[in-house]
XYZ file of C-alpha atoms in Angstrom:
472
model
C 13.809 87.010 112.453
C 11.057 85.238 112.007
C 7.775 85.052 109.342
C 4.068 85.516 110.529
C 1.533 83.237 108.785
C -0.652 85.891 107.312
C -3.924 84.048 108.540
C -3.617 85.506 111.187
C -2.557 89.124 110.417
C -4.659 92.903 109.594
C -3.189 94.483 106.896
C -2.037 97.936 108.132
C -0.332 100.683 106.853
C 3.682 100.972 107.310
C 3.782 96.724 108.151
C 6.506 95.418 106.219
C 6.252 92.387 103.808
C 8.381 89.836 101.852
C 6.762 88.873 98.553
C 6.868 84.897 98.608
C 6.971 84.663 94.665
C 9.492 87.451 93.762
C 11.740 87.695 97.191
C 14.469 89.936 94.988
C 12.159 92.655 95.325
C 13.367 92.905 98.591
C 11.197 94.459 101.703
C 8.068 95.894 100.977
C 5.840 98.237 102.789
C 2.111 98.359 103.358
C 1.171 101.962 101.780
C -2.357 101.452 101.146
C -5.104 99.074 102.156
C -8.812 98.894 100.829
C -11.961 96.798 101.412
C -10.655 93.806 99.029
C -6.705 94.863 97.565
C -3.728 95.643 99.739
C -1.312 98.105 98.404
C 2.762 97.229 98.365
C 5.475 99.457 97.840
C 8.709 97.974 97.078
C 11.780 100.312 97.646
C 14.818 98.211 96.968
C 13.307 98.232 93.330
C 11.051 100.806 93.134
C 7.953 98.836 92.292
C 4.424 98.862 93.318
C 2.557 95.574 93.739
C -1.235 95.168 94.530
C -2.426 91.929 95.656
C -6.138 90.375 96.795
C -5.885 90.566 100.219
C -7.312 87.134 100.901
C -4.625 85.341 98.700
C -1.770 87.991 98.572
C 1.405 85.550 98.496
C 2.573 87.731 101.147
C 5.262 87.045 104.352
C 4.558 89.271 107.358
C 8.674 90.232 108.098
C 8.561 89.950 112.191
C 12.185 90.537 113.801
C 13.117 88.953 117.441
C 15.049 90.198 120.129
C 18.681 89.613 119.425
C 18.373 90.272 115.715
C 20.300 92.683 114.205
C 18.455 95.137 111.555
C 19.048 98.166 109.831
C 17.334 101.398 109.028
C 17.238 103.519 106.114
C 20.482 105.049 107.181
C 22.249 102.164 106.874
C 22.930 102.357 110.561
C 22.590 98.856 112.807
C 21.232 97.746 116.105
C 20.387 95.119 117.917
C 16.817 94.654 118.985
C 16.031 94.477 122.330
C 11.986 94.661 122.585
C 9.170 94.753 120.172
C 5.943 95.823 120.891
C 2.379 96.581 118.300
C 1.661 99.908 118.005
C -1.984 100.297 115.882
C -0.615 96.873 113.874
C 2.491 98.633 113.149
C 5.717 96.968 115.108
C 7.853 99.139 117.432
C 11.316 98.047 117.744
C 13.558 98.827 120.541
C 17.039 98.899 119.887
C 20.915 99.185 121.119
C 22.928 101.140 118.724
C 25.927 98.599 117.689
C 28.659 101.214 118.397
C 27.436 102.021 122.147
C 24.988 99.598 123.426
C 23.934 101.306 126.169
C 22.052 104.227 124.187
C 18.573 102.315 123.458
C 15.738 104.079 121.669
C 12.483 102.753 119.445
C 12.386 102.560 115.490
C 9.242 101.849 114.094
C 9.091 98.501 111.072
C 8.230 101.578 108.754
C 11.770 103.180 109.113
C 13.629 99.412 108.242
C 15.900 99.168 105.384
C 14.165 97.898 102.070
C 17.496 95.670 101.167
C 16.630 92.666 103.147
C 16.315 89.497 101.259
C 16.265 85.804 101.608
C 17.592 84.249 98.326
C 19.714 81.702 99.324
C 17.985 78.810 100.204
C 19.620 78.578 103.848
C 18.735 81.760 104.410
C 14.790 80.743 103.644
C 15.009 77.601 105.516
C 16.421 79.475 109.169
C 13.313 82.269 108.225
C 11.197 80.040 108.298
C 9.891 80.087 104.806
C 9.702 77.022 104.342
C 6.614 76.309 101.194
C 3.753 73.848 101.672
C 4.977 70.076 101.721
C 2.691 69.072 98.722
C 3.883 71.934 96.266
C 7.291 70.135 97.347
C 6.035 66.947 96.187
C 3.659 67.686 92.969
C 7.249 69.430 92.128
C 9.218 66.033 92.465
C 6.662 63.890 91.016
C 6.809 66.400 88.020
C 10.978 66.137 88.132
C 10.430 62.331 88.046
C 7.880 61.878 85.191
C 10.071 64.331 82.708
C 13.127 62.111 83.642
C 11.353 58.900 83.056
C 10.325 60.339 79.809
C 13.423 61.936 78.337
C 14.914 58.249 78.566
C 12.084 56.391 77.399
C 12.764 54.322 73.958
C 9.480 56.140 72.292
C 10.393 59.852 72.900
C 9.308 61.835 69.928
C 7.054 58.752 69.090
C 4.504 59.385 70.798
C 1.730 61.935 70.743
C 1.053 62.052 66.731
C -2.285 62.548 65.954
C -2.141 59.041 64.309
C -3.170 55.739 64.768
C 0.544 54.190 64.281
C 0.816 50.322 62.422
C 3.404 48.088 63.982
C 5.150 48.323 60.660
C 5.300 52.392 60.599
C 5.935 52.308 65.032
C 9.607 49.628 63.919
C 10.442 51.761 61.208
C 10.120 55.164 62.743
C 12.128 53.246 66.047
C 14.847 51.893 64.351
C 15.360 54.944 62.168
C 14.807 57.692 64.462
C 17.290 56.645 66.852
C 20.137 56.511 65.110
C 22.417 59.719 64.898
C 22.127 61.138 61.174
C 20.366 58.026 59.814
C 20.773 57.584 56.026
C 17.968 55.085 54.826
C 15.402 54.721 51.552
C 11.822 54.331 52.966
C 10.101 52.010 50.061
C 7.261 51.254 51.323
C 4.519 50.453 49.300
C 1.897 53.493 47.962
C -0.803 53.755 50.868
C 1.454 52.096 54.032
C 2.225 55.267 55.772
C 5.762 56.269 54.286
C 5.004 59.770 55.439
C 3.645 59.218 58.602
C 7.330 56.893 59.074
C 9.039 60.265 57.790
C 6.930 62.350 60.198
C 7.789 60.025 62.895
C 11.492 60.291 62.455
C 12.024 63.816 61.984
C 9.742 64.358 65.088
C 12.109 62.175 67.079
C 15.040 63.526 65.453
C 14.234 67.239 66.765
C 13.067 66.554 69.930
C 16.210 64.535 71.156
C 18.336 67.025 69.509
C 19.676 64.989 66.750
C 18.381 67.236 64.074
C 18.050 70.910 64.883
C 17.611 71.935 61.068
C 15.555 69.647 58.650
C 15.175 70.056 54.645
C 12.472 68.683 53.092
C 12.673 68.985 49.252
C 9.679 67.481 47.091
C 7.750 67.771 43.711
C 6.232 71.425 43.888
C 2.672 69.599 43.705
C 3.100 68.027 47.104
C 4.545 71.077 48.764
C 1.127 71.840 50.984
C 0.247 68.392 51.826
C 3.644 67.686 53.229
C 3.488 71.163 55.261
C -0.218 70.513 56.446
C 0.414 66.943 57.704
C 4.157 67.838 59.433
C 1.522 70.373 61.348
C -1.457 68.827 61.294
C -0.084 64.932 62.893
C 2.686 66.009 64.287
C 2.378 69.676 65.611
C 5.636 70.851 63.636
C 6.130 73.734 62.246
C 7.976 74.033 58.572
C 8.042 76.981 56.930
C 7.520 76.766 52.714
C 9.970 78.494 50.689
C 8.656 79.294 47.173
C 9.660 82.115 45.187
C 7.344 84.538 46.333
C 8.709 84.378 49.658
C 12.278 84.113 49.054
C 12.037 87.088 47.021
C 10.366 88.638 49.768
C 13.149 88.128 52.181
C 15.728 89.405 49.097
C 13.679 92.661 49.032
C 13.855 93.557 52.763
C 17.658 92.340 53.063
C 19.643 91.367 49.603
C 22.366 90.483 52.164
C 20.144 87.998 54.124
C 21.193 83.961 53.377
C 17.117 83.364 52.727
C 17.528 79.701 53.860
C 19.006 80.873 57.058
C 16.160 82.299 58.965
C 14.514 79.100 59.477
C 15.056 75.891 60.831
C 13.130 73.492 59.082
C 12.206 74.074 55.579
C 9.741 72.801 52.695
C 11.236 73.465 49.141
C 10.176 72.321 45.427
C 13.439 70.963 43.826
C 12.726 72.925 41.246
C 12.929 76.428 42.918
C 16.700 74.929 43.394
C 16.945 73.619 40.082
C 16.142 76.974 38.284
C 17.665 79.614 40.769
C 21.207 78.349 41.497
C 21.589 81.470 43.768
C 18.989 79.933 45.755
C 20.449 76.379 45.307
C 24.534 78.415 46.759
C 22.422 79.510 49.657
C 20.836 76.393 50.665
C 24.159 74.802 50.592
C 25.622 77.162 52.533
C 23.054 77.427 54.856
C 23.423 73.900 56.042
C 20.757 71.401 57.109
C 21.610 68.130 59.708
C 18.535 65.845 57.954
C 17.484 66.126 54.397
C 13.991 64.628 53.484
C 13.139 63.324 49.612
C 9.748 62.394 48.377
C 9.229 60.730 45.187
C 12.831 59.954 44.948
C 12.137 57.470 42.201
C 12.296 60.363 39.624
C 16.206 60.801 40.691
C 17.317 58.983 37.318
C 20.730 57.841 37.210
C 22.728 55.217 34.505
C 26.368 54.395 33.936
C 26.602 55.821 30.536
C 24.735 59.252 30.716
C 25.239 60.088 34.756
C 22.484 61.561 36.499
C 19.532 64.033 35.754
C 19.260 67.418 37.409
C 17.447 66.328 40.103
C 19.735 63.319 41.075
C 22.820 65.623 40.980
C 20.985 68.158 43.004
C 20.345 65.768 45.505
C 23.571 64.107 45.222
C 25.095 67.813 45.986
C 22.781 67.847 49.660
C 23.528 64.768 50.762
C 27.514 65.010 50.654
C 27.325 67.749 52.716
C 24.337 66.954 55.235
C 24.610 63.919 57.708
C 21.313 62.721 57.769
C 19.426 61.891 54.234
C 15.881 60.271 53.821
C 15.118 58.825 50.712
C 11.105 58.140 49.889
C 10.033 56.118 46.792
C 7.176 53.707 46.618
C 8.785 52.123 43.604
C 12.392 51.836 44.027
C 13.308 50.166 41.403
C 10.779 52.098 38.482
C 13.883 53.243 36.765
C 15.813 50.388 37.005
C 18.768 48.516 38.456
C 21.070 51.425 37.681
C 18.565 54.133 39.505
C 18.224 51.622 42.537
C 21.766 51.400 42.867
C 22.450 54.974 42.368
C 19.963 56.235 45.296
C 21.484 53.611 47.580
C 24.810 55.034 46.406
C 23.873 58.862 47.822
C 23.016 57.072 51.278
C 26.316 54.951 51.784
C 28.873 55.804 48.700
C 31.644 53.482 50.582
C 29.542 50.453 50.493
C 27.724 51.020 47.370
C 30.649 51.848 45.220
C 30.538 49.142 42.457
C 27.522 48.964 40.554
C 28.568 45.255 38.564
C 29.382 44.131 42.501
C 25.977 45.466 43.151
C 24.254 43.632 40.623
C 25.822 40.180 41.121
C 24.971 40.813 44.980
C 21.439 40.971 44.123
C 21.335 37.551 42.156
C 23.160 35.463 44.831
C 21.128 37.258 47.755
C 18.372 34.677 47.909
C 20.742 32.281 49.568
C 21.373 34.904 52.271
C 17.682 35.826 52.968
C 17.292 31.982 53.187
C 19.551 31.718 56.041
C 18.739 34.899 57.364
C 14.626 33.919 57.423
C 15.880 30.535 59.553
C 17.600 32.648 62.097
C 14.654 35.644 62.684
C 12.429 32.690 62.793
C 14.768 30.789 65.420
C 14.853 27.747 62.750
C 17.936 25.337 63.416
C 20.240 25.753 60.280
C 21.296 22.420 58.489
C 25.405 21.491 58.043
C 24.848 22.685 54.606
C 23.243 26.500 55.385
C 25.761 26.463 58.259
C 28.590 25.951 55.375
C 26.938 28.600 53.662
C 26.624 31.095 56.171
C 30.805 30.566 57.010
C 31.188 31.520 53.655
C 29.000 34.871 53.672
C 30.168 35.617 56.932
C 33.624 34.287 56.321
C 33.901 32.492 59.326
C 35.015 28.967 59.818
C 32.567 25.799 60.569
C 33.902 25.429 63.420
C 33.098 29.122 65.189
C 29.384 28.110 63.745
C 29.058 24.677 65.169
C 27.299 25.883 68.500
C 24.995 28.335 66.554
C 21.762 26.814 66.932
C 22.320 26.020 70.706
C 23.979 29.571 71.219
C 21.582 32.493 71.243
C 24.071 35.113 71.099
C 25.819 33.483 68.267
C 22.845 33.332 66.464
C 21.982 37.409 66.703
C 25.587 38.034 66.169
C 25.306 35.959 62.892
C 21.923 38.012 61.776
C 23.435 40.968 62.457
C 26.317 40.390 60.416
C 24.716 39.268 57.194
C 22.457 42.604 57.451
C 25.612 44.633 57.640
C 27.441 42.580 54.910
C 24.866 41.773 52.523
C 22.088 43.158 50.766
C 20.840 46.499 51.278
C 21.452 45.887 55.240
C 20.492 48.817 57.283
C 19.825 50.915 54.686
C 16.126 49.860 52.951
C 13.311 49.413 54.881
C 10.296 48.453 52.612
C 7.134 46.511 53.407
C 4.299 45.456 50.944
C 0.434 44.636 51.255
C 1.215 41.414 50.840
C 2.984 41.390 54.136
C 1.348 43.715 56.046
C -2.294 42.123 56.822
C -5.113 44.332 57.212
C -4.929 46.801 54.285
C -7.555 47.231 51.814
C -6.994 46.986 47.941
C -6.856 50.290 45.447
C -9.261 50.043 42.935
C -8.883 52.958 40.161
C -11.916 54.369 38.547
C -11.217 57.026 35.791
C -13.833 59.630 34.993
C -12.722 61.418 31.670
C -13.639 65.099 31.954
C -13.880 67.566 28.603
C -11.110 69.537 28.055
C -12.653 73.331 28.563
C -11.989 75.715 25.337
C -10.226 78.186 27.594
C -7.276 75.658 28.447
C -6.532 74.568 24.859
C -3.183 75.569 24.306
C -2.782 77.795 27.255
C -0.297 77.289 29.829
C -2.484 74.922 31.743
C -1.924 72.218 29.372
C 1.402 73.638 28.272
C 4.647 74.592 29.612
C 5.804 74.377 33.426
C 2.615 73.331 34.453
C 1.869 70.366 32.706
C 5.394 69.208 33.656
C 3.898 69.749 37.368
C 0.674 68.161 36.783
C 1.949 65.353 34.579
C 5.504 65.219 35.391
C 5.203 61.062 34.418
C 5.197 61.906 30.948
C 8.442 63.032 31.103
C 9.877 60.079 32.550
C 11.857 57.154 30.370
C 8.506 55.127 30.614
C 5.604 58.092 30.263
């Protein structure tokens, strides 16, 4: 069997064709030509195709003598001529059973269940495609490969212009499986766009398949237009109105299970616990927090709401980000706390904590020699054995040895400090930034607002929620 090149062929009523973009339809059959479409019927699955005529993917089905075909009896033969009768091929044939009976079957009368699926089968036909479709196809092949293990997938393509400081941040956080860390940067150096950055990367390598974001109720729409907006992802904002929808048309439905990634005030948790039992039990792999400075915590009177709510999310979800421009607003106590809900087995002792953060100038000391390749003097390199608790002697080599050196750095981050965990950068060390200047313009209070609930009740706590805290 072989396939003509349909450059060169009429169309013709009764021809039979192979269709070169759906070949399970099987063979096809000319029942219809005009001046500019060319009508196929397809038996095997009783569909009708119509195609241009001058760029019908089309295979003219042309069988040799010595084939063996079938016609619509099912019955086989062996072809032994072929000639054109009026563009329609005449086959002459033995029957298989007595080869010396020979008689003519027209193309028309072929069985419909040829196919050529398997590629060996479309490599002896002859259908072989055009050599650059073959290579566009690899070069495409070779690009997605060289992408999916490039160090910046899921950085790249925001619709922002990314600082170095926001591109190491989102890096070193995004690749880690279920990272736990408090973004701190501070108030205008990009903390969301680092967020943004890191749940992008986390869904598109498949780290994170369902994301929570929970923040103040004020910031709800910002956070959903910019996700969208700079990064093209799609969160959908639960808020009472629409969870209550979703109650109405199924009380049975878990409301947090029919997304993936979801925007929430804490507060819609806060005051509905039903909503609050189906969040938990719907299960999230990365859990966002803005303005985690107002999770309030102290030794003496626990947690507020919100830091137990959050507290509650991030035992049971793997990944947690923490955002705060001021981490330490509320305190010591608070700091410690927050760090506590990212990594409760290091951060278990809050007096431990403390004394950690008075003796930790030493350690950034040593640690600032070795980022900055600095050779360390006998008495830092006595100092580092202790922090490290490591003998002199293991450290002699360590500003001649470059591995011992990084393996040194690295150990103080994991040992000391906040390690791994904090990432925060300031204007003061991050060139380039302009200054915030505030300029208050005091508006009247309109008669229609005094003492109504828009400067009273819920939504003063929303608009003003400072004034609630330990220093408003």
């Amino acid at each position: 069997m072989s396939i003509a090149s349909l450059h060169s062929t009429e169309f013709a009523v009764g021809q039979r064709y192979l269709s070169d973009t759906e070949s399970e339809l099987g063979l096809g059959v000319v029942i219809d030509v005009d001046d500019r479409c060319v009508h196929i019927l397809f038996p095997q699955s009783e569909e009708t195709r119509v195609y241009a005529k001058n760029s019908a993917p089309l295979s003219r089905v042309v069988f040799k003598v010595g084939d063996t075909i079938s016609d619509q009896a099912g019955k086989s033969y062996t072809v032994s001529a072929v000639e054109e009768v009026m563009g329609v091929l005449k086959y002459s044939v033995n029957e298989h059973e007595n080869g010396a009976v020979s008689k003519g079957i027209m193309e028309t009368r072929l069985a419909a269940n040829i196919t050529l699926a398997k590629p060996l089968e479309r490599l002896l036909a002859g259908r072989i495609e055009r050599s650059d479709w073959y290579d566009l196809r690899q070069d495409i092949l070779r690009m997605q490969s060289a992408l999916a293990g490039h160090p910046l997938k899921g950085l790249m393509g925001a619709r922002v212009d990314i600082i170095e400081h926001q591109l190491y941040i989102a890096h070193e956080v995004g690749k880690r499986i279920a990272p736990r860390v408090l973004l701190a940067d501070e108030v205008g150096l990009g903390k969301t766009i680092e967020a943004g950055l890191i749940i992008h990367q986390q869904l598109l390598t498949g780290k994170a398949e369902r994301v929570l974001i929970l923040v103040p109720d004020s910031l709800q729409y910002q956070w959903m237009i910019e996700l969208r907006r700079r990064f093209n992802l799609n969160f959908a904002l639960f808020d009472l109105v629409r969870t209550a929808a979703i109650k109405e048309h199924d009380p049975e439905q878990n409301v947090f299970a029919t997304e993936q990634c979801v925007i929430a005030g804490m507060d819609l948790l806060l005051d509905h616990p039903d909503l609050y039992d189906q969040a938990m039990e719907a299960g999230f792999d990365l859990l966002v927090v803005d303005e985690a400075h107002h999770l309030h915590w102290d030794e003496a009177q626990g947690g507020n709401d919100k830091y137990d709510l959050i507290a509650d999310f991030a035992e049971e979800t793997a990944g947690v980000m923490l955002l705060t421009a001021t981490p330490e607003q509320l305190g010591a106590q608070s700091h410690f706390a927050r760090l506590r809900l990212l990594d409760p087995d290091r951060f278990d002792d809050l007096d431990e904590f403390i004394d950690g953060q008075d003796a930790f100038a030493e350690t950034a000391a040593v640690a600032s020699l070795l980022i900055e390749d600095k050779p360390l003097s006998d008495g830092q390199i006595t100092a580092l054995s202790s922090l490290l608790t490591i003998s002199v002697d293991e450290l002699a080599t360590i500003n001649e040895d470059e591995k011992l050196r990084t393996y040194a750095l690295n150990e103080l981050l994991d040992r000391h400090g906040t390690g791994r965990i904090l990432f925060r950068n300031t204007r003061e060390s991050v060139k380039g930034f302009y200054g915030r200047s505030s300029q208050p313009y005091p508006l009247p209070l309109p008669e229609a607002w005094v003492d109504s609930y828009q400067t009273n009740g819920k939504l003063r706590e929303q608009l003003w929620g400072e004034e609630n805290q330990p220093d408003g």
